[in-house]
Short mmCIF file of C-alpha atoms in Angstrom, two decimals:
data_model
loop_
_atom_site.label_atom_id
_atom_site.label_comp_id
_atom_site.label_asym_id
_atom_site.label_seq_id
_atom_site.Cartn_x
_atom_site.Cartn_y
_atom_site.Cartn_z
CA MET A 1 -51.02 -142.73 -45.43
CA SER A 2 -48.07 -141.47 -47.42
CA THR A 3 -44.84 -143.21 -46.39
CA ASP A 4 -43.16 -139.79 -46.70
CA VAL A 5 -44.62 -139.12 -43.24
CA ARG A 6 -43.51 -141.78 -40.83
CA LEU A 7 -45.27 -142.59 -37.58
CA PRO A 8 -43.16 -141.53 -34.55
CA VAL A 9 -42.59 -144.34 -32.05
CA VAL A 10 -41.50 -143.87 -28.44
CA VAL A 11 -40.27 -146.96 -26.58
CA VAL A 12 -40.80 -146.93 -22.81
CA ALA A 13 -38.90 -149.34 -20.55
CA GLY A 14 -38.58 -149.75 -16.81
CA LEU A 15 -38.54 -152.35 -14.05
CA ASP A 16 -40.76 -150.22 -11.84
CA ARG A 17 -44.31 -150.75 -13.11
CA ALA A 18 -45.77 -147.70 -11.40
CA ALA A 19 -43.17 -145.30 -12.78
CA ARG A 20 -43.33 -146.89 -16.25
CA ARG A 21 -47.12 -146.74 -16.35
CA GLN A 22 -47.12 -143.09 -15.24
CA ALA A 23 -44.72 -142.24 -18.06
CA VAL A 24 -46.94 -144.05 -20.57
CA LEU A 25 -50.08 -142.28 -19.36
CA GLU A 26 -48.37 -138.90 -19.65
CA LEU A 27 -47.38 -139.65 -23.23
CA LEU A 28 -50.88 -140.89 -23.96
CA ALA A 29 -52.39 -137.61 -22.72
CA ALA A 30 -49.77 -135.30 -24.21
CA GLN A 31 -51.35 -134.98 -27.64
CA PRO A 32 -54.40 -136.25 -29.52
CA ARG A 33 -54.50 -139.57 -31.36
CA VAL A 34 -51.82 -141.46 -29.42
CA VAL A 35 -51.90 -145.25 -29.33
CA VAL A 36 -50.15 -147.45 -26.74
CA LEU A 37 -49.10 -151.02 -27.51
CA HIS A 38 -47.99 -153.35 -24.74
CA HIS A 39 -46.87 -156.96 -24.74
CA GLU A 40 -47.40 -158.56 -21.35
CA LEU A 41 -45.19 -161.53 -20.50
CA THR A 42 -46.76 -162.65 -17.22
CA HIS A 43 -47.19 -166.10 -18.72
CA ALA A 44 -43.82 -166.30 -20.44
CA ASP A 45 -43.19 -169.64 -18.71
CA GLN A 46 -46.23 -170.98 -20.56
CA HIS A 47 -44.78 -169.62 -23.84
CA ARG A 48 -47.55 -167.03 -24.18
CA VAL A 49 -47.57 -163.29 -24.80
CA HIS A 50 -50.58 -161.01 -24.28
CA ARG A 51 -50.84 -157.86 -26.43
CA THR A 52 -53.04 -154.85 -25.66
CA GLN A 53 -53.68 -151.62 -27.55
CA ARG A 54 -55.34 -148.54 -26.14
CA THR A 55 -55.92 -144.84 -26.70
CA THR A 56 -57.27 -142.14 -24.39
CA SER A 57 -60.75 -143.38 -25.37
CA GLY A 58 -60.07 -146.93 -24.24
CA PRO A 59 -59.01 -150.18 -25.97
CA LEU A 60 -58.24 -149.70 -29.67
CA ALA A 61 -58.62 -153.37 -30.56
CA GLU A 62 -59.36 -156.67 -28.89
CA ASP A 63 -56.59 -158.08 -26.75
CA VAL A 64 -54.56 -160.78 -28.46
CA ASP A 65 -52.93 -163.86 -26.95
CA ALA A 66 -50.09 -165.18 -29.08
CA GLU A 67 -47.39 -167.82 -28.77
CA LEU A 68 -44.01 -166.68 -27.53
CA VAL A 69 -42.14 -167.76 -30.64
CA ASN A 70 -38.90 -169.63 -29.85
CA ASP A 71 -39.27 -168.36 -26.26
CA CYS A 72 -37.87 -165.11 -27.66
CA PRO A 73 -39.51 -161.74 -26.89
CA CYS A 74 -37.88 -160.11 -29.92
CA CYS A 75 -39.34 -162.85 -32.12
CA ALA A 76 -42.77 -162.09 -30.65
CA ILE A 77 -42.27 -158.42 -31.41
CA ARG A 78 -41.23 -159.19 -34.95
CA ALA A 79 -44.23 -161.48 -35.46
CA ASP A 80 -46.91 -159.38 -33.76
CA LEU A 81 -45.83 -155.81 -33.01
CA LEU A 82 -44.32 -154.94 -36.37
CA PRO A 83 -47.42 -155.77 -38.44
CA GLU A 84 -49.53 -153.75 -35.99
CA LEU A 85 -47.23 -150.75 -36.19
CA ARG A 86 -47.26 -150.92 -39.98
CA ARG A 87 -51.04 -151.16 -40.03
CA ILE A 88 -51.39 -148.19 -37.68
CA ALA A 89 -48.90 -146.14 -39.71
CA GLU A 90 -50.65 -146.90 -43.00
CA ALA A 91 -54.08 -146.05 -41.58
CA GLY A 92 -52.82 -142.57 -40.71
CA ARG A 93 -55.23 -141.99 -37.83
CA HIS A 94 -52.60 -141.66 -35.08
CA THR A 95 -49.85 -139.12 -34.50
CA LEU A 96 -47.74 -141.18 -32.09
CA ALA A 97 -47.28 -144.82 -31.09
CA VAL A 98 -45.98 -145.64 -27.62
CA VAL A 99 -44.49 -149.12 -27.17
CA GLU A 100 -44.60 -150.01 -23.48
CA LEU A 101 -42.14 -152.82 -22.80
CA TRP A 102 -42.52 -155.56 -20.24
CA GLY A 103 -40.70 -154.98 -16.92
CA GLY A 104 -37.51 -156.92 -17.59
CA SER A 105 -37.29 -156.12 -21.31
CA ASP A 106 -34.10 -154.60 -22.71
CA PRO A 107 -35.02 -151.72 -25.05
CA HIS A 108 -31.90 -152.12 -27.20
CA PRO A 109 -32.86 -155.27 -29.17
CA VAL A 110 -36.46 -154.07 -29.40
CA VAL A 111 -35.41 -150.78 -31.01
CA GLU A 112 -33.07 -152.57 -33.41
CA VAL A 113 -35.92 -154.85 -34.53
CA ILE A 114 -38.37 -151.97 -35.03
CA ALA A 115 -35.83 -149.81 -36.86
CA ALA A 116 -34.44 -152.34 -39.30
CA ALA A 117 -36.83 -155.27 -39.75
CA GLU A 118 -38.22 -156.26 -43.12
CA VAL A 119 -42.02 -156.39 -43.10
CA GLY A 120 -42.82 -157.96 -46.45
CA ASP A 121 -43.25 -156.65 -49.99
CA GLY A 122 -39.51 -156.02 -50.02
CA ARG A 123 -40.03 -153.12 -47.63
CA CYS A 124 -38.43 -152.25 -44.28
CA MET A 125 -40.07 -151.02 -41.13
CA ASP A 126 -38.22 -147.70 -41.26
CA GLU A 127 -40.33 -146.77 -44.29
CA PHE A 128 -43.38 -146.62 -42.03
CA VAL A 129 -42.14 -145.61 -38.56
CA GLU A 130 -39.27 -143.74 -36.94
CA ILE A 131 -37.92 -144.17 -33.43
CA ALA A 132 -38.52 -140.77 -31.85
CA GLY A 133 -37.20 -141.58 -28.38
CA VAL A 134 -36.39 -144.22 -25.80
CA VAL A 135 -37.53 -143.56 -22.24
CA THR A 136 -36.61 -145.51 -19.14
CA ALA A 137 -38.86 -144.79 -16.16
CA ALA A 138 -37.33 -145.39 -12.75
CA ASP A 139 -38.09 -144.54 -9.14
CA PRO A 140 -34.96 -142.95 -7.61
CA LEU A 141 -35.88 -144.44 -4.23
CA ARG A 142 -35.49 -147.93 -5.71
CA VAL A 143 -32.58 -147.49 -8.11
CA VAL A 144 -29.76 -148.05 -5.62
CA PRO A 145 -31.47 -151.00 -3.86
CA ASP A 146 -32.36 -152.65 -7.19
CA LEU A 147 -28.76 -152.37 -8.39
CA SER A 148 -27.37 -153.88 -5.19
CA VAL A 149 -29.12 -157.25 -5.00
CA PRO A 150 -28.66 -160.49 -6.97
CA ASP A 151 -32.41 -161.19 -7.29
CA THR A 152 -33.34 -162.64 -10.67
CA LEU A 153 -36.10 -161.27 -12.85
CA CYS A 154 -37.82 -164.64 -12.59
CA GLU A 155 -38.12 -164.28 -8.80
CA HIS A 156 -40.19 -161.13 -9.37
CA ALA A 157 -42.15 -162.40 -12.41
CA LEU A 158 -40.42 -159.83 -14.64
CA HIS A 159 -38.54 -162.23 -16.90
CA THR A 160 -39.11 -162.23 -20.65
CA GLY A 161 -39.01 -165.97 -21.30
CA PRO A 162 -38.48 -169.38 -19.71
CA ASP A 163 -34.70 -169.17 -20.18
CA ASP A 164 -34.27 -165.58 -18.99
CA ASP A 165 -31.88 -165.89 -16.03
CA ARG A 166 -30.85 -162.22 -15.81
CA THR A 167 -30.91 -160.34 -12.53
CA ARG A 168 -32.98 -157.24 -11.80
CA ALA A 169 -29.73 -155.29 -11.53
CA GLU A 170 -28.53 -156.38 -14.97
CA ALA A 171 -31.84 -155.51 -16.60
CA LEU A 172 -32.13 -152.12 -14.89
CA ALA A 173 -28.54 -151.11 -15.68
CA HIS A 174 -29.02 -151.81 -19.38
CA GLN A 175 -32.36 -150.01 -19.44
CA ILE A 176 -30.79 -146.92 -17.86
CA GLU A 177 -27.71 -146.82 -20.07
CA TYR A 178 -29.51 -147.21 -23.40
CA ALA A 179 -32.22 -144.59 -22.94
CA THR A 180 -32.00 -140.97 -24.06
CA VAL A 181 -34.59 -139.88 -21.47
CA LEU A 182 -34.75 -140.98 -17.83
CA ALA A 183 -38.19 -140.26 -16.33
CA VAL A 184 -38.62 -140.18 -12.55
CA PRO A 185 -41.68 -139.55 -10.36
CA PHE A 186 -42.06 -135.97 -9.17
CA ALA A 187 -40.85 -135.51 -5.59
CA PRO A 188 -43.08 -133.84 -2.98
CA ARG A 189 -41.64 -130.75 -1.32
CA HIS A 190 -41.10 -132.45 2.04
CA GLU A 191 -40.15 -135.95 0.94
CA PRO A 192 -39.02 -137.96 3.98
CA ASP A 193 -36.49 -140.01 1.98
CA ARG A 194 -34.81 -137.05 0.30
CA ARG A 195 -31.28 -138.36 0.86
CA GLN A 196 -32.13 -141.71 -0.72
CA ARG A 197 -33.80 -139.94 -3.64
CA LEU A 198 -30.75 -137.75 -4.25
CA ALA A 199 -28.53 -140.84 -4.21
CA GLY A 200 -30.83 -142.51 -6.76
CA LEU A 201 -30.76 -139.44 -9.00
CA ALA A 202 -26.97 -139.31 -8.75
CA MET A 203 -26.76 -142.99 -9.69
CA LEU A 204 -28.99 -142.43 -12.75
CA HIS A 205 -26.94 -139.44 -13.88
CA GLN A 206 -23.59 -141.16 -13.40
CA LEU A 207 -24.65 -144.34 -15.21
CA ASN A 208 -25.94 -142.34 -18.19
CA PRO A 209 -24.65 -138.76 -18.05
CA THR A 210 -25.82 -137.94 -21.59
CA ALA A 211 -29.48 -138.83 -20.96
CA ARG A 212 -32.00 -136.12 -20.18
CA LEU A 213 -33.41 -136.53 -16.67
CA VAL A 214 -37.03 -135.34 -16.40
CA ALA A 215 -39.61 -135.38 -13.64
CA LEU A 216 -42.98 -136.89 -14.37
CA ASP A 217 -46.14 -134.85 -13.83
CA THR A 218 -44.41 -131.65 -14.97
CA GLY A 219 -45.53 -131.64 -18.61
CA VAL A 220 -42.06 -131.96 -20.12
CA LEU A 221 -41.83 -135.71 -20.80
CA ALA A 222 -43.46 -135.67 -24.24
CA ARG A 223 -41.21 -132.93 -25.55
CA ALA A 224 -38.11 -134.73 -24.26
CA ALA A 225 -39.27 -138.14 -25.50
CA LEU A 226 -39.92 -136.82 -29.02
CA GLY A 227 -36.53 -135.19 -29.28
CA GLY A 228 -35.24 -137.75 -31.78
CA PHE A 229 -33.28 -140.98 -31.48
CA ASP A 230 -30.13 -141.97 -33.38
CA VAL A 231 -30.20 -145.79 -33.56
CA PRO A 232 -26.56 -146.26 -34.74
CA ALA A 233 -25.29 -143.78 -32.12
CA ALA A 234 -27.21 -145.59 -29.39
CA ARG A 235 -25.76 -148.89 -30.61
CA ASP A 236 -22.25 -147.45 -30.38
CA ARG A 237 -22.94 -145.98 -26.93
CA VAL A 238 -23.43 -149.45 -25.43
CA ASN A 239 -20.86 -151.23 -27.61
CA PRO A 240 -17.90 -152.14 -25.34
CA ALA A 241 -15.42 -151.38 -28.13
CA LEU A 242 -16.80 -147.88 -28.78
CA ALA A 243 -18.59 -146.70 -25.65
CA LEU A 244 -17.59 -143.37 -24.15
CA LEU A 245 -17.54 -144.48 -20.52
CA PRO A 246 -18.73 -142.21 -17.71
CA GLN A 247 -16.04 -140.02 -16.17
CA GLN A 248 -15.02 -139.54 -12.55
CA ALA A 249 -17.85 -138.18 -10.43
CA ASP A 250 -18.88 -137.81 -6.80
CA GLN A 251 -22.35 -136.57 -5.89
CA ALA A 252 -24.84 -137.22 -3.06
CA GLY A 253 -22.62 -139.98 -1.69
CA VAL A 254 -22.47 -141.81 -5.04
CA ALA A 255 -19.11 -141.94 -6.81
CA THR A 256 -17.79 -143.14 -10.15
CA LEU A 257 -14.22 -144.30 -10.66
CA LEU A 258 -12.70 -144.62 -14.13
CA TRP A 259 -9.60 -146.83 -14.00
CA THR A 260 -7.40 -146.53 -17.09
CA ARG A 261 -4.06 -148.21 -17.71
CA ARG A 262 -2.10 -149.46 -20.73
CA ARG A 263 -0.06 -152.48 -19.66
CA PRO A 264 -1.75 -155.91 -19.73
CA LEU A 265 -3.45 -157.62 -16.82
CA HIS A 266 -2.16 -160.89 -15.43
CA PRO A 267 -5.00 -163.40 -16.06
CA ALA A 268 -4.60 -165.40 -12.85
CA ARG A 269 -4.21 -162.41 -10.52
CA LEU A 270 -7.20 -160.66 -12.08
CA PHE A 271 -9.34 -163.80 -11.83
CA GLU A 272 -8.46 -164.19 -8.16
CA ALA A 273 -9.41 -160.55 -7.56
CA LEU A 274 -12.90 -160.90 -9.07
CA ASP A 275 -14.44 -161.93 -5.75
CA GLN A 276 -13.46 -158.51 -4.39
CA LEU A 277 -13.86 -156.37 -7.51
CA VAL A 278 -17.35 -157.41 -8.62
CA PRO A 279 -19.18 -156.68 -5.33
CA ALA A 280 -17.15 -153.49 -4.81
CA ALA A 281 -19.62 -151.52 -6.94
CA HIS A 282 -23.31 -151.63 -7.78
CA ARG A 283 -22.40 -151.25 -11.46
CA SER A 284 -19.13 -151.71 -13.34
CA ARG A 285 -18.39 -152.04 -17.04
CA GLY A 286 -15.75 -151.37 -19.65
CA ARG A 287 -13.11 -152.99 -21.83
CA PHE A 288 -9.84 -154.66 -20.92
CA TRP A 289 -7.15 -157.08 -22.09
CA ILE A 290 -5.21 -159.88 -20.46
CA ALA A 291 -1.65 -160.77 -21.29
CA ASN A 292 -2.21 -164.33 -22.56
CA ARG A 293 -4.95 -163.12 -24.98
CA PRO A 294 -3.30 -159.96 -26.35
CA ASP A 295 -5.33 -159.83 -29.56
CA THR A 296 -8.78 -160.05 -27.94
CA LEU A 297 -10.84 -157.09 -26.72
CA LEU A 298 -12.74 -158.21 -23.62
CA ALA A 299 -15.91 -156.59 -22.26
CA TRP A 300 -16.61 -156.32 -18.53
CA ASP A 301 -20.31 -156.07 -17.57
CA ALA A 302 -21.23 -156.36 -13.89
CA ALA A 303 -24.35 -155.42 -11.91
CA GLY A 304 -25.83 -156.71 -8.68
CA ALA A 305 -22.70 -158.78 -7.90
CA ASN A 306 -22.97 -160.66 -11.23
CA LEU A 307 -20.22 -160.42 -13.85
CA ALA A 308 -20.26 -161.27 -17.55
CA VAL A 309 -17.00 -161.24 -19.50
CA GLU A 310 -17.33 -161.41 -23.27
CA GLU A 311 -15.01 -161.58 -26.26
CA CYS A 312 -15.71 -158.59 -28.52
CA GLY A 313 -13.43 -159.29 -31.44
CA PRO A 314 -9.87 -158.13 -31.98
CA TRP A 315 -8.02 -155.01 -30.96
CA LEU A 316 -7.15 -153.00 -34.07
CA ALA A 317 -3.48 -153.36 -33.18
CA ALA A 318 -3.81 -157.07 -33.97
CA LEU A 319 -5.01 -156.40 -37.54
CA SER A 320 -3.36 -155.46 -40.78
CA ASP A 321 -3.91 -151.93 -42.07
CA ALA A 322 -6.19 -153.29 -44.81
CA ASP A 323 -8.50 -154.89 -42.22
CA TRP A 324 -9.21 -151.57 -40.53
CA GLU A 325 -11.71 -150.67 -43.25
CA HIS A 326 -14.07 -153.30 -41.84
CA TYR A 327 -14.47 -151.36 -38.57
CA PRO A 328 -16.42 -148.17 -37.81
CA PRO A 329 -14.53 -144.97 -38.73
CA THR A 330 -15.19 -143.61 -35.24
CA ARG A 331 -13.35 -146.53 -33.68
CA CYS A 332 -10.44 -146.24 -36.13
CA ALA A 333 -10.12 -142.51 -35.52
CA ALA A 334 -10.21 -142.92 -31.74
CA ALA A 335 -7.56 -145.66 -31.91
CA ALA A 336 -5.28 -143.59 -34.13
CA LEU A 337 -5.54 -140.54 -31.86
CA ASP A 338 -4.73 -142.54 -28.71
CA TRP A 339 -2.22 -145.01 -30.16
CA HIS A 340 0.37 -146.42 -27.74
CA PRO A 341 3.82 -147.12 -29.25
CA GLN A 342 3.98 -150.56 -27.62
CA HIS A 343 0.36 -151.67 -27.12
CA GLY A 344 -1.46 -149.87 -29.95
CA ASP A 345 -5.15 -149.37 -29.09
CA ARG A 346 -5.08 -152.00 -26.34
CA ILE A 347 -6.21 -150.37 -23.11
CA GLN A 348 -7.71 -151.05 -19.70
CA GLN A 349 -10.81 -148.92 -19.15
CA LEU A 350 -13.10 -150.03 -16.35
CA VAL A 351 -15.68 -147.82 -14.65
CA PHE A 352 -17.16 -148.49 -11.19
CA THR A 353 -20.20 -146.71 -9.68
CA ALA A 354 -21.66 -147.08 -6.18
CA PRO A 355 -22.51 -145.24 -2.99
CA ASP A 356 -19.54 -145.02 -0.61
CA LEU A 357 -17.24 -146.38 -3.31
CA ASP A 358 -13.77 -147.39 -2.10
CA GLN A 359 -11.96 -145.79 -5.03
CA GLN A 360 -8.46 -146.19 -3.63
CA GLY A 361 -9.04 -149.80 -2.68
CA ILE A 362 -10.32 -150.69 -6.17
CA THR A 363 -7.45 -148.82 -7.82
CA ASP A 364 -4.83 -150.55 -5.69
CA LEU A 365 -6.36 -153.98 -6.29
CA LEU A 366 -6.55 -153.51 -10.05
CA ASP A 367 -3.02 -152.11 -10.20
CA SER A 368 -1.78 -155.21 -8.37
CA CYS A 369 -3.25 -157.33 -11.19
CA LEU A 370 -1.14 -155.65 -13.89
CA LEU A 371 2.01 -157.33 -15.18
CA THR A 372 5.13 -156.43 -13.25
CA ASP A 373 8.09 -154.88 -15.09
CA ALA A 374 9.80 -158.28 -15.14
CA GLU A 375 6.70 -159.99 -16.55
CA LEU A 376 6.24 -157.24 -19.10
CA ARG A 377 9.77 -157.75 -20.45
CA THR A 378 9.03 -161.37 -21.42
CA GLY A 379 6.80 -160.06 -24.24
CA GLN A 380 3.88 -161.76 -25.92
CA ARG A 381 5.83 -164.98 -26.40
CA GLY A 382 6.23 -165.28 -22.64
CA TRP A 383 2.72 -164.07 -21.83
CA LYS A 384 1.14 -166.91 -23.79
CA HIS A 385 2.40 -169.34 -21.14
CA LEU A 386 0.52 -167.60 -18.34
CA PRO A 387 -2.45 -169.51 -16.81
CA ASP A 388 -5.58 -169.26 -19.00
CA ALA A 389 -7.71 -168.41 -15.98
CA PHE A 390 -10.58 -166.87 -17.96
CA ALA A 391 -11.16 -169.79 -20.34
CA ASP A 392 -14.34 -171.00 -18.61
CA LEU A 393 -15.73 -167.49 -18.07
CA LEU A 394 -15.43 -166.10 -21.57
CA THR A 395 -18.55 -165.89 -23.72
CA PRO A 396 -18.04 -165.05 -27.41
CA VAL A 397 -20.33 -162.31 -28.77
CA GLY A 398 -22.28 -162.70 -32.00
#
């Protein structure tokens, strides 16, 4: 096969096995010579991964059991999936490869591995394949319930390794927000749970308003899934420093609140408010800064009543002009256009999404965590003496 023609690859994710499998089967039947590759992690606790390949005619090759290298699903993909994709691409007998992920798998690291990995001979994977689309399949009837509970993936045998302690809500939120296509089962005309379905659809749309929402069993999935995928743009879309967060919305009883302020947050008051803020929404995320750490951009990532706060490097306002060249032009341009005379690009931007969201209550609580005028006047020298309440919660990125 000439490497001038790369094999299109569609990655399909989803917690809901039935919806995910329906999406895969539709892609498999959409055109001739499609191959599906799936790594099953049922026995992840035993450090094993089971790989299958199939076409419309049945299994393409014998199933393979391999070791889960370093207890890392991405390592298993690098060791097993990439050589298979290269082999299939070079053989030239297939027009599309569908990579069906395991239930709790995050598509983001998988796509990054496929798109950029070296595969020997001094060559990269992107010489052989191209990511054509990323699909997350979800049942709208289950989206809101799955985002509201603290159940771990391990409790449902959907974890990707022995050390995977993520919740179902965390996994589902990241699957939804990274995809360019959200595939949902087709609804019967007289569906008894229509209100719950509409709430689930509203939740999907508000969490990822730029994704294309398609109904399965209508013949449109393949066209949507093969619409093209921009790996760097997708990376930026989920990067806390660059993400364009969802805007205010209210539909089918589901609302999204975008809280934006400039002045710094008081670390102790914000920490004390977490017990109320985190469970106030099914999903919340964004970027923020606290007064005693004025140079550090912090990421907020909460789902299913679990919160992760991470250090994401410096605010540009903390850097010299010469250091700006090390950061993406899009971030520099956005900072320059929205520059605050006192705080630079430092900003509070947190977005909360849930049914029956108490928008005023969340706004009032967050506003009460900001520095008062008197505290603001003490400046950064005074702020550094505030309690370092987030020291034990912060997790550096990278």
